[in-house]
PDB file of C-alpha atoms in Angstrom:
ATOM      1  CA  UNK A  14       0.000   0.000   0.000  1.00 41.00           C
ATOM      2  CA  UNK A  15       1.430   3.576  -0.683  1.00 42.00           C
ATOM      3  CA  UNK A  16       2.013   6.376   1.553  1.00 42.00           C
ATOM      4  CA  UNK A  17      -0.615   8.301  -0.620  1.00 42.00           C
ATOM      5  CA  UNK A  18      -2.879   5.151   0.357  1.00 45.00           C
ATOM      6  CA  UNK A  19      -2.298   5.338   4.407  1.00 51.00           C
ATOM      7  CA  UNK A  20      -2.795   9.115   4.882  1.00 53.00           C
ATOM      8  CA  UNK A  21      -6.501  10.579   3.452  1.00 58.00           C
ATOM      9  CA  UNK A  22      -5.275  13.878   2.240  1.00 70.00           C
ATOM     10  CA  UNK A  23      -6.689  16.917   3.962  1.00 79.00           C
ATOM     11  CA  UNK A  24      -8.851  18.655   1.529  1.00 83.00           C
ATOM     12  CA  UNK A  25     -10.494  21.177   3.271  1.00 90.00           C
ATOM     13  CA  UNK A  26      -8.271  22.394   6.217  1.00 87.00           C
ATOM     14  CA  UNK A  27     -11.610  23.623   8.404  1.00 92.00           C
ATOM     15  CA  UNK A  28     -13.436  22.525  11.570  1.00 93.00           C
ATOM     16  CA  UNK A  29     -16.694  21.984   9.624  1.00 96.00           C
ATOM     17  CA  UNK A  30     -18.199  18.410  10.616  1.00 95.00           C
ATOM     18  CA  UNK A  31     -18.994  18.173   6.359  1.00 94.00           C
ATOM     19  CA  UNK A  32     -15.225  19.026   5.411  1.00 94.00           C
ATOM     20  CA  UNK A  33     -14.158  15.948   7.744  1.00 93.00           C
ATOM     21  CA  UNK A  34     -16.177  14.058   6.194  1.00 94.00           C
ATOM     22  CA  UNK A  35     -15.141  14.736   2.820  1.00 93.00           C
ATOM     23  CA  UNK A  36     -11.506  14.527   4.025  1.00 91.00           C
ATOM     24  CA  UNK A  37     -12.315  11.282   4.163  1.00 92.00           C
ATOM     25  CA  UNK A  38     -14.897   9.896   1.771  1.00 93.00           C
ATOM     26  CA  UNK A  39     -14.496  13.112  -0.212  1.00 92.00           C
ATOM     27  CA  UNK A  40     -12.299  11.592  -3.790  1.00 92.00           C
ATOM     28  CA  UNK A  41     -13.542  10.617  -6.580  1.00 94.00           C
ATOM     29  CA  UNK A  42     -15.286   7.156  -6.687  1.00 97.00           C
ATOM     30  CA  UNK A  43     -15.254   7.064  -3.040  1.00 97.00           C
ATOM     31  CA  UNK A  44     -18.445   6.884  -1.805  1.00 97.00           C
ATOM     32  CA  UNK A  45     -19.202   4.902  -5.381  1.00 98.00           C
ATOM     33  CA  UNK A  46     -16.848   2.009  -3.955  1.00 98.00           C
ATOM     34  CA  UNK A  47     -18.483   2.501  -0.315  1.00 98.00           C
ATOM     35  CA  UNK A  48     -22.578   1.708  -2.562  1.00 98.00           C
ATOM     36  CA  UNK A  49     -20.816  -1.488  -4.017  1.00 98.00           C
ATOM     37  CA  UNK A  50     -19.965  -3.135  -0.422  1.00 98.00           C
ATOM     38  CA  UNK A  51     -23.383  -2.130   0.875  1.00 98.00           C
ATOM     39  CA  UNK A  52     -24.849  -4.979   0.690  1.00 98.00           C
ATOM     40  CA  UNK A  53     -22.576  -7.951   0.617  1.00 97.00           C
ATOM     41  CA  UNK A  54     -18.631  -8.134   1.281  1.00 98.00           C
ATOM     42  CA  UNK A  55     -16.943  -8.487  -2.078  1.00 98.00           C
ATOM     43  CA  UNK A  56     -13.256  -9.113  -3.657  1.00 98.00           C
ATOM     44  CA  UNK A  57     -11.417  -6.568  -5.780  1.00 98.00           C
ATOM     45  CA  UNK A  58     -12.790  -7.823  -8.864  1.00 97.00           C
ATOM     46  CA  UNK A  59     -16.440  -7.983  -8.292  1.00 97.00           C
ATOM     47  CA  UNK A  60     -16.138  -4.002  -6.833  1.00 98.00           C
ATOM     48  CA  UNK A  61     -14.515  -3.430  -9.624  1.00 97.00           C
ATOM     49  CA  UNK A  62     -17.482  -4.877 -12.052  1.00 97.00           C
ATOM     50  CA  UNK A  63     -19.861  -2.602 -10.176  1.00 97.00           C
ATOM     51  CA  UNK A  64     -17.675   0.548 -11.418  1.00 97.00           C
ATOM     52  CA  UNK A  65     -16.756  -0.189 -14.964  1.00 94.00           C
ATOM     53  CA  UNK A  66     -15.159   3.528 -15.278  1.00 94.00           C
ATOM     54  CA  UNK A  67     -12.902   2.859 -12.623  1.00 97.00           C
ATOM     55  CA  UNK A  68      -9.164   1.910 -13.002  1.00 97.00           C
ATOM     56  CA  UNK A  69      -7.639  -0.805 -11.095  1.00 98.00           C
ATOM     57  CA  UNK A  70      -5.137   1.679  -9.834  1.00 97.00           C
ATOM     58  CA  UNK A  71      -7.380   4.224  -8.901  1.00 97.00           C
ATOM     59  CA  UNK A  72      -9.626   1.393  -7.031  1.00 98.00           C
ATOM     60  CA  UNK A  73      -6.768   0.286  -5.408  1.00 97.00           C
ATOM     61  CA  UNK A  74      -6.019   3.235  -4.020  1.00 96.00           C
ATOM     62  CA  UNK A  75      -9.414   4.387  -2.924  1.00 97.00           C
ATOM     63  CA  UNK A  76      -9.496   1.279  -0.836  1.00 98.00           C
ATOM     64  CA  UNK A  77      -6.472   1.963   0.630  1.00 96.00           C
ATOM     65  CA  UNK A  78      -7.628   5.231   1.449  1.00 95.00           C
ATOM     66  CA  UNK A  79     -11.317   3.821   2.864  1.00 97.00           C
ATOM     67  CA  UNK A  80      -9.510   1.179   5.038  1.00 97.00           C
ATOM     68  CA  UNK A  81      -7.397   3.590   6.718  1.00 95.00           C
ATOM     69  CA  UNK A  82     -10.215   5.970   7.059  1.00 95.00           C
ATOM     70  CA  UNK A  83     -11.866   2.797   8.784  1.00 96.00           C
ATOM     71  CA  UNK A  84     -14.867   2.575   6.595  1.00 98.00           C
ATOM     72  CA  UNK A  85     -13.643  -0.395   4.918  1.00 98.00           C
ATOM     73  CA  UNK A  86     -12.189  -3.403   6.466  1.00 98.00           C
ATOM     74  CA  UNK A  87     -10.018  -5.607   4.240  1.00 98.00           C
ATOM     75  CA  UNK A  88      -9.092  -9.555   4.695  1.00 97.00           C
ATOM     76  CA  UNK A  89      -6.037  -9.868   3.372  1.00 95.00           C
ATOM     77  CA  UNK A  90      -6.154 -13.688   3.400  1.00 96.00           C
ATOM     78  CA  UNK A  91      -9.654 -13.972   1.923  1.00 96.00           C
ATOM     79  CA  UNK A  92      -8.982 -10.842  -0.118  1.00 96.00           C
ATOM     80  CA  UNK A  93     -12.386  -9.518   0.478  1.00 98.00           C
ATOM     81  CA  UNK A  94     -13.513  -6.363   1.574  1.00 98.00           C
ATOM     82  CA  UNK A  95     -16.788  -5.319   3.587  1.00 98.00           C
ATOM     83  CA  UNK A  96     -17.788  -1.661   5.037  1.00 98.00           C
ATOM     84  CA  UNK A  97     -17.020  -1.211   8.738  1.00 98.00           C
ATOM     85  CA  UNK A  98     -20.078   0.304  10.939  1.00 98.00           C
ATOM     86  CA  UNK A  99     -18.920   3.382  10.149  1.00 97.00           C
ATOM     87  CA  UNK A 100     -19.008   2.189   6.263  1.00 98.00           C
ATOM     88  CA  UNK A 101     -22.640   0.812   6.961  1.00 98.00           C
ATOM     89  CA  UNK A 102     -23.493   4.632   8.114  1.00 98.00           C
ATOM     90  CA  UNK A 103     -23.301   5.847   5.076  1.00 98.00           C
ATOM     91  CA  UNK A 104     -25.949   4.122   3.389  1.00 98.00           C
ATOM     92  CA  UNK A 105     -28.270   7.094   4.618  1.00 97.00           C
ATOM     93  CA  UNK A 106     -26.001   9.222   2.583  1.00 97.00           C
ATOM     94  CA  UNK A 107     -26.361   7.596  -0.309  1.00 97.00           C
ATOM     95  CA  UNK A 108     -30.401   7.426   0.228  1.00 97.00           C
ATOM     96  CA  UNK A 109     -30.167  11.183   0.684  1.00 96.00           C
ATOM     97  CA  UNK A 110     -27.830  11.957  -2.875  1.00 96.00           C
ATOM     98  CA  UNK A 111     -30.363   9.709  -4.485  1.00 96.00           C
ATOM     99  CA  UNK A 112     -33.396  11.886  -3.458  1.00 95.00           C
ATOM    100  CA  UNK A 113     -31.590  14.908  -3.933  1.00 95.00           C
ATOM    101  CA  UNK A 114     -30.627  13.942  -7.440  1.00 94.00           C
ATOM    102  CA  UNK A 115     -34.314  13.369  -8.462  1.00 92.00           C
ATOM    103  CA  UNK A 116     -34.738  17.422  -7.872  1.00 93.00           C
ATOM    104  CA  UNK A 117     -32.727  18.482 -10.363  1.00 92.00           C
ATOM    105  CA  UNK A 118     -32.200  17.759 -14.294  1.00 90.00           C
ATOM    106  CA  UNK A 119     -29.894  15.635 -16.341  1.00 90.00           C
ATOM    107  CA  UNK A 120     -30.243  12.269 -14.966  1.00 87.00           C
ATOM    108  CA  UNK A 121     -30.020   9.505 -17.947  1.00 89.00           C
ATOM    109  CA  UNK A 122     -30.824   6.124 -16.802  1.00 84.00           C
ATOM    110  CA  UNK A 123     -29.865   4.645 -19.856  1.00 86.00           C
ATOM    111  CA  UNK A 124     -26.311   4.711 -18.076  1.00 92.00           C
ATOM    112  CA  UNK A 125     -24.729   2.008 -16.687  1.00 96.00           C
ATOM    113  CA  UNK A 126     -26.533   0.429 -13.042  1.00 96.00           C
ATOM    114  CA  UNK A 127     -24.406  -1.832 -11.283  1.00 97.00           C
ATOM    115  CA  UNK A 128     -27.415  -3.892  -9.430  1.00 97.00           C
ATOM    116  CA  UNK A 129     -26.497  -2.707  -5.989  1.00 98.00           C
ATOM    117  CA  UNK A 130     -26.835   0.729  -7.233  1.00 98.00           C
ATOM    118  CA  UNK A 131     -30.568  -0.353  -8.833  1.00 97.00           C
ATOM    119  CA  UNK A 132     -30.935  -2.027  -5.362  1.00 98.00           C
ATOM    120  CA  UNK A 133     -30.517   1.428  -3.289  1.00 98.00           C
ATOM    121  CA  UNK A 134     -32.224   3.020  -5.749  1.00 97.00           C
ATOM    122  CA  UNK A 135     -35.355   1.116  -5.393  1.00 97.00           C
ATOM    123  CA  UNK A 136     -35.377   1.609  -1.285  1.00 96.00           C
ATOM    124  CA  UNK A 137     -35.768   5.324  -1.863  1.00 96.00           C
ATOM    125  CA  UNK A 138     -38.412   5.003  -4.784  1.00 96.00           C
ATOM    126  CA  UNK A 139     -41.166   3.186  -3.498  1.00 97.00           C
ATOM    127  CA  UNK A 140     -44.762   4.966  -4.564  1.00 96.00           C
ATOM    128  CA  UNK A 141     -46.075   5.419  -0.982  1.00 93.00           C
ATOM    129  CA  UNK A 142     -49.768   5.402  -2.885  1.00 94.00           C
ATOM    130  CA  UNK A 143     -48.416   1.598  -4.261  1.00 95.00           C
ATOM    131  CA  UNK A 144     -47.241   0.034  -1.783  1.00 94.00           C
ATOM    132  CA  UNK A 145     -48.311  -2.924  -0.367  1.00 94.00           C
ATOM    133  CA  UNK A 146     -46.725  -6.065   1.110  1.00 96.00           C
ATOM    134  CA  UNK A 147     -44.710  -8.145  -0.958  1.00 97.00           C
ATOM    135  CA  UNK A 148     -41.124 -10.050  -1.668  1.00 98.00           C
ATOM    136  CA  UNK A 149     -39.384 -10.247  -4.553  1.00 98.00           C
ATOM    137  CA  UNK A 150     -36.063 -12.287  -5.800  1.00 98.00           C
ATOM    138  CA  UNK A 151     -33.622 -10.785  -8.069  1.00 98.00           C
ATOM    139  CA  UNK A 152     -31.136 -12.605  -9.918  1.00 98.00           C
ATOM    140  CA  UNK A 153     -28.079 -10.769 -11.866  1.00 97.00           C
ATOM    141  CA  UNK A 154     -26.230 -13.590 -12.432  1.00 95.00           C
ATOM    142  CA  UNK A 155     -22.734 -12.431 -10.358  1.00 92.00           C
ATOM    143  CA  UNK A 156     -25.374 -11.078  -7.528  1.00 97.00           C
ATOM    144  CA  UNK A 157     -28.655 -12.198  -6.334  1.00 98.00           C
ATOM    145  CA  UNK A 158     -30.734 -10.312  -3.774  1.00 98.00           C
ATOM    146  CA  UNK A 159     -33.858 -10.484  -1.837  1.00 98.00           C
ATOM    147  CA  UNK A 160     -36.109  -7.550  -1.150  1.00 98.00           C
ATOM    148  CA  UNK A 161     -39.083  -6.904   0.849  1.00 98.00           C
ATOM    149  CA  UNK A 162     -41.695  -4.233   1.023  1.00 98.00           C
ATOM    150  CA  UNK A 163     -43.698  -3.931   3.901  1.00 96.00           C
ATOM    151  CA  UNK A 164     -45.469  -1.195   6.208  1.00 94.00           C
ATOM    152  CA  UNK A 165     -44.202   1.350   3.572  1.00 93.00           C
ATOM    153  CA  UNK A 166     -40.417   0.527   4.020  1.00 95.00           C
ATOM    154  CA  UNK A 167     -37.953  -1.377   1.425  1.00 97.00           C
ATOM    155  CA  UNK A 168     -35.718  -4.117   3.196  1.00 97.00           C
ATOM    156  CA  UNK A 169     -33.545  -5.731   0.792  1.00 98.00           C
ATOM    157  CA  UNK A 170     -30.590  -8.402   1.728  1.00 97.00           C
ATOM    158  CA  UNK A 171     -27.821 -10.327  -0.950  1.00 98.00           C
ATOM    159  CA  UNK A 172     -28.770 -13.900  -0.495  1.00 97.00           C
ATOM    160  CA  UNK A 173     -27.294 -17.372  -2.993  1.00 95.00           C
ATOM    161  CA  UNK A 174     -30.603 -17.901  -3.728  1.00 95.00           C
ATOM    162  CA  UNK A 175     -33.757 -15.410  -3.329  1.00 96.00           C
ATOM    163  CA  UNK A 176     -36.628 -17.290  -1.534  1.00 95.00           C
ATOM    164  CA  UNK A 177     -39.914 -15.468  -3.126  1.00 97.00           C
ATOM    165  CA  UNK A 178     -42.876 -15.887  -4.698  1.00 97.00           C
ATOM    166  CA  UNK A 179     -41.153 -14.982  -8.120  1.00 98.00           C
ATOM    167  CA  UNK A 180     -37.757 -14.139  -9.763  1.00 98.00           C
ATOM    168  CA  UNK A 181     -37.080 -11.440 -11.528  1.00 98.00           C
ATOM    169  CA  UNK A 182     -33.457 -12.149 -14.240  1.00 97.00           C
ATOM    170  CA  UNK A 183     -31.424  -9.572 -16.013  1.00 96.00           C
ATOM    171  CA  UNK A 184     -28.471  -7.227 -15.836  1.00 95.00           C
ATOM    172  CA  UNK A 185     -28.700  -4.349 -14.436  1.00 94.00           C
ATOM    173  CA  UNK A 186     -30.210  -1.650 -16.609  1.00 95.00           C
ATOM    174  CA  UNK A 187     -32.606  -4.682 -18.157  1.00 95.00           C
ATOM    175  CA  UNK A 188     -33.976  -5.073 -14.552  1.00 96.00           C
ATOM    176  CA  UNK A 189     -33.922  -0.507 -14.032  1.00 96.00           C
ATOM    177  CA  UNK A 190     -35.756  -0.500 -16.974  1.00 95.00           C
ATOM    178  CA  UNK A 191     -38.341  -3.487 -15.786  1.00 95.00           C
ATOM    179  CA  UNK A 192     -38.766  -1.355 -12.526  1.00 96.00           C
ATOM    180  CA  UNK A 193     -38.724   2.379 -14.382  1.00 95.00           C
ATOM    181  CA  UNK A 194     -39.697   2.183 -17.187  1.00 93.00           C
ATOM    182  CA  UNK A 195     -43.104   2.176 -19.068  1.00 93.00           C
ATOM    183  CA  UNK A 196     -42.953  -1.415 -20.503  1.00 95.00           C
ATOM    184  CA  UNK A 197     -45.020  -3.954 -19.106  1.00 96.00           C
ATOM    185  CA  UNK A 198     -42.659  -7.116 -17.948  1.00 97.00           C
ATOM    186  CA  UNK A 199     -43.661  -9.382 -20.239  1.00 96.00           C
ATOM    187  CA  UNK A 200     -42.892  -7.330 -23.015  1.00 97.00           C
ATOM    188  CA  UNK A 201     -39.817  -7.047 -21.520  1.00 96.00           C
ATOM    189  CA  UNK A 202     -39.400 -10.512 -21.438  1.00 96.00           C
ATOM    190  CA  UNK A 203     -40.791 -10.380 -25.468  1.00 95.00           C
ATOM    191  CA  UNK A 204     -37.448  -8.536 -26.050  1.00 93.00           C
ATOM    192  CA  UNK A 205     -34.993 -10.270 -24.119  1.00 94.00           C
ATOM    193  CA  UNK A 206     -34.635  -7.623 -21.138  1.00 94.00           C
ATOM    194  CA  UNK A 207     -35.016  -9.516 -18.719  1.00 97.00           C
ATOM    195  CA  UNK A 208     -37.170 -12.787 -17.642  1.00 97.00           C
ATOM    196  CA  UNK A 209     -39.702 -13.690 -14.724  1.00 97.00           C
ATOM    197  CA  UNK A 210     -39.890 -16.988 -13.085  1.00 97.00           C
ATOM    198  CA  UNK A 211     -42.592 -17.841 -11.193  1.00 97.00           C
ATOM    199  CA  UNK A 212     -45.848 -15.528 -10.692  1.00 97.00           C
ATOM    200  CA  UNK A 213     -45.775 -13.133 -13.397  1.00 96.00           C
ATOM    201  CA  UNK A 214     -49.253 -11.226 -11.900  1.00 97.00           C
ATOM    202  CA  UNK A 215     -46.942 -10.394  -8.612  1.00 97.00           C
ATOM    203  CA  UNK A 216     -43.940  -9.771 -10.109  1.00 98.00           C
ATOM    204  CA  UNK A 217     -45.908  -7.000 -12.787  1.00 97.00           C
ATOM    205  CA  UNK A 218     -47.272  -5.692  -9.012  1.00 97.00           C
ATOM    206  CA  UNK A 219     -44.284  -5.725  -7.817  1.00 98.00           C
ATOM    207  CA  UNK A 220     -42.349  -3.478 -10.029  1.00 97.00           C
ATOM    208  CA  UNK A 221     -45.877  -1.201 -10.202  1.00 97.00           C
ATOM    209  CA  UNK A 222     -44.760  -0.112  -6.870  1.00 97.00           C
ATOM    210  CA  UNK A 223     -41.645   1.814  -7.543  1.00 97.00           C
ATOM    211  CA  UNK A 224     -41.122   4.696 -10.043  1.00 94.00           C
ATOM    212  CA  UNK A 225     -38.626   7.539 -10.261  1.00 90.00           C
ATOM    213  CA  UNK A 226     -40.361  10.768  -9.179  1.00 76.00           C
ATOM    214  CA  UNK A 227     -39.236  14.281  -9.053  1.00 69.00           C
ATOM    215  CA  UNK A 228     -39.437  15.885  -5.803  1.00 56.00           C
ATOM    216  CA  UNK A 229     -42.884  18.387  -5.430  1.00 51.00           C
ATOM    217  CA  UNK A 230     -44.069  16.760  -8.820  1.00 48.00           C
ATOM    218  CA  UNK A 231     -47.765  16.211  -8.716  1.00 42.00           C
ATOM    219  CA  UNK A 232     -49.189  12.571  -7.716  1.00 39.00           C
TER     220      UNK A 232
END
C-alpha cells in the first residue's frame, strides 16, 4: 500500500463536521466504492465490475484510502472487503444523494446500473400510494438479492438464492428498466430484457410499486 494510500489527504483544512467528512470519503469514486460493499462483502474484482469507469489503480487506491479511514475493512487472506459500521453509516447518505438527485435535471438512466446501485435506488423510490406487502427475488447472475416491502419501508438483503414468490433475471439496466420504465414485464421478457420466473401477476405488481419521481411533482 502507498504512503498516498495510508494518509486521506486533507482537503479542506476547516473545523466543519462536512469538510471531515469529505476529508475522508471526499475523492472521486469514493463513496461509489463505499454503494458497491453495501450490501454484501466483495473481492477486488467484483467491486470493480460494479464501477466499470474505474481503473484498477485508482480502485486500489481508494481502498487503501477507505480502510485507513476505517470505513472499509479488508481480509487480506480472503482478499475480500466489507464496510465497517462506520461504512454501513453511510448508506443514509447515499439514500439522501439519491433523493436529492431526483430534484434536479440531467439524470439519464440509460447509463450504466451496477445492481447494488438499482438495489438502493429502489429503497428510496417506493410509490407510498403503491405500496403494499410483498417479496421479490432478483437474480443478476454475479449477484442475487432479496427484497421486501412492507409497512411502507424497502428491506432488501444479498442472499445465494432469493426465496420469493417470483424471480425477476437480467443485468442491471434490463432489470432498471423493468422497474422504471413504461414497458409492461412481459414485453420485456418479449425482447430479451429480462425474464420472470414464477408468478408473473406479482412480479408486474411488484415493479408497479416503484417509479422515479421528481421531488414536489404532482401525484
Amino acid at each position: 500500500m502507498t504512503e498516498q494510500a495510508k494518509t486521506p489527504r486533507l482537503r479542506y483544512d476547516e473545523g466543519c463536521l462536512a469538510a471531515h467528512a469529505l476529508n475522508l470519503i471526499g475523492d472521486r469514486w469514493a463513496l461509489l466504492v463505499v454503494r458497491e460493499l453495501v450490501f454484501a462483502p466483495k473481492r477486488f474484482q467484483m467491486i470493480r465490475a460494479g464501477l466499470p469507469g474505474i481503473t484498477a489503480s485508482v480502485l486500489t487506491g481508494r481502498l487503501g484510502q477507505l480502510v485507513e479511514a476505517g470505513v472499509v475493512a479488508h481480509d487480506a487472506r480472503l482478499g475480500i472487503y466489507s464496510l465497517t459500521e462506520a461504512g454501513h453509516g453511510l448508506l443514509p447518505v447515499l439514500e439522501a444523494l439519491c433523493r436529492w438527485a431526483l430534484m434536479v435535471p440531467g439524470h439519464d438512466p440509460s447509463r450504466f446500473i451496477s445492481p447494488t446501485a438499482l438495489m438502493i435506488s429502489m429503497g428510496v423510490n417506493l410509490l407510498p400510494e403503491k405500496a403494499g406487502e410483498a417479496v421479490a427475488g432478483f437474480d443478476f447472475g454475479s449477484e442475487a438479492f432479496e427484497m421486501r416491502v412492507g409497512e411502507g419501508k424497502v428491506v432488501t438483503r444479498a442472499v445465494e438464492r432469493p426465496e420469493a414468490p417470483f424471480l425477476l433475471k437480467g443485468h442491471g439496466n434490463g432489470m432498471a428498466s423493468a422497474v422504471y420504465g413504461r414497458l409492461s414485464l412481459a414485453e420485456l421478457e418479449e425482447n430479451g430484457r429480462v425474464s420472470v420466473r414464477g408468478d408473473g401477476a406479482a412480479a408486474q405488481r411488484f415493479v408497479d410499486m416503484f417509479g422515479l419521481r421528481r421531488e414536489g411533482a404532482a401525484t
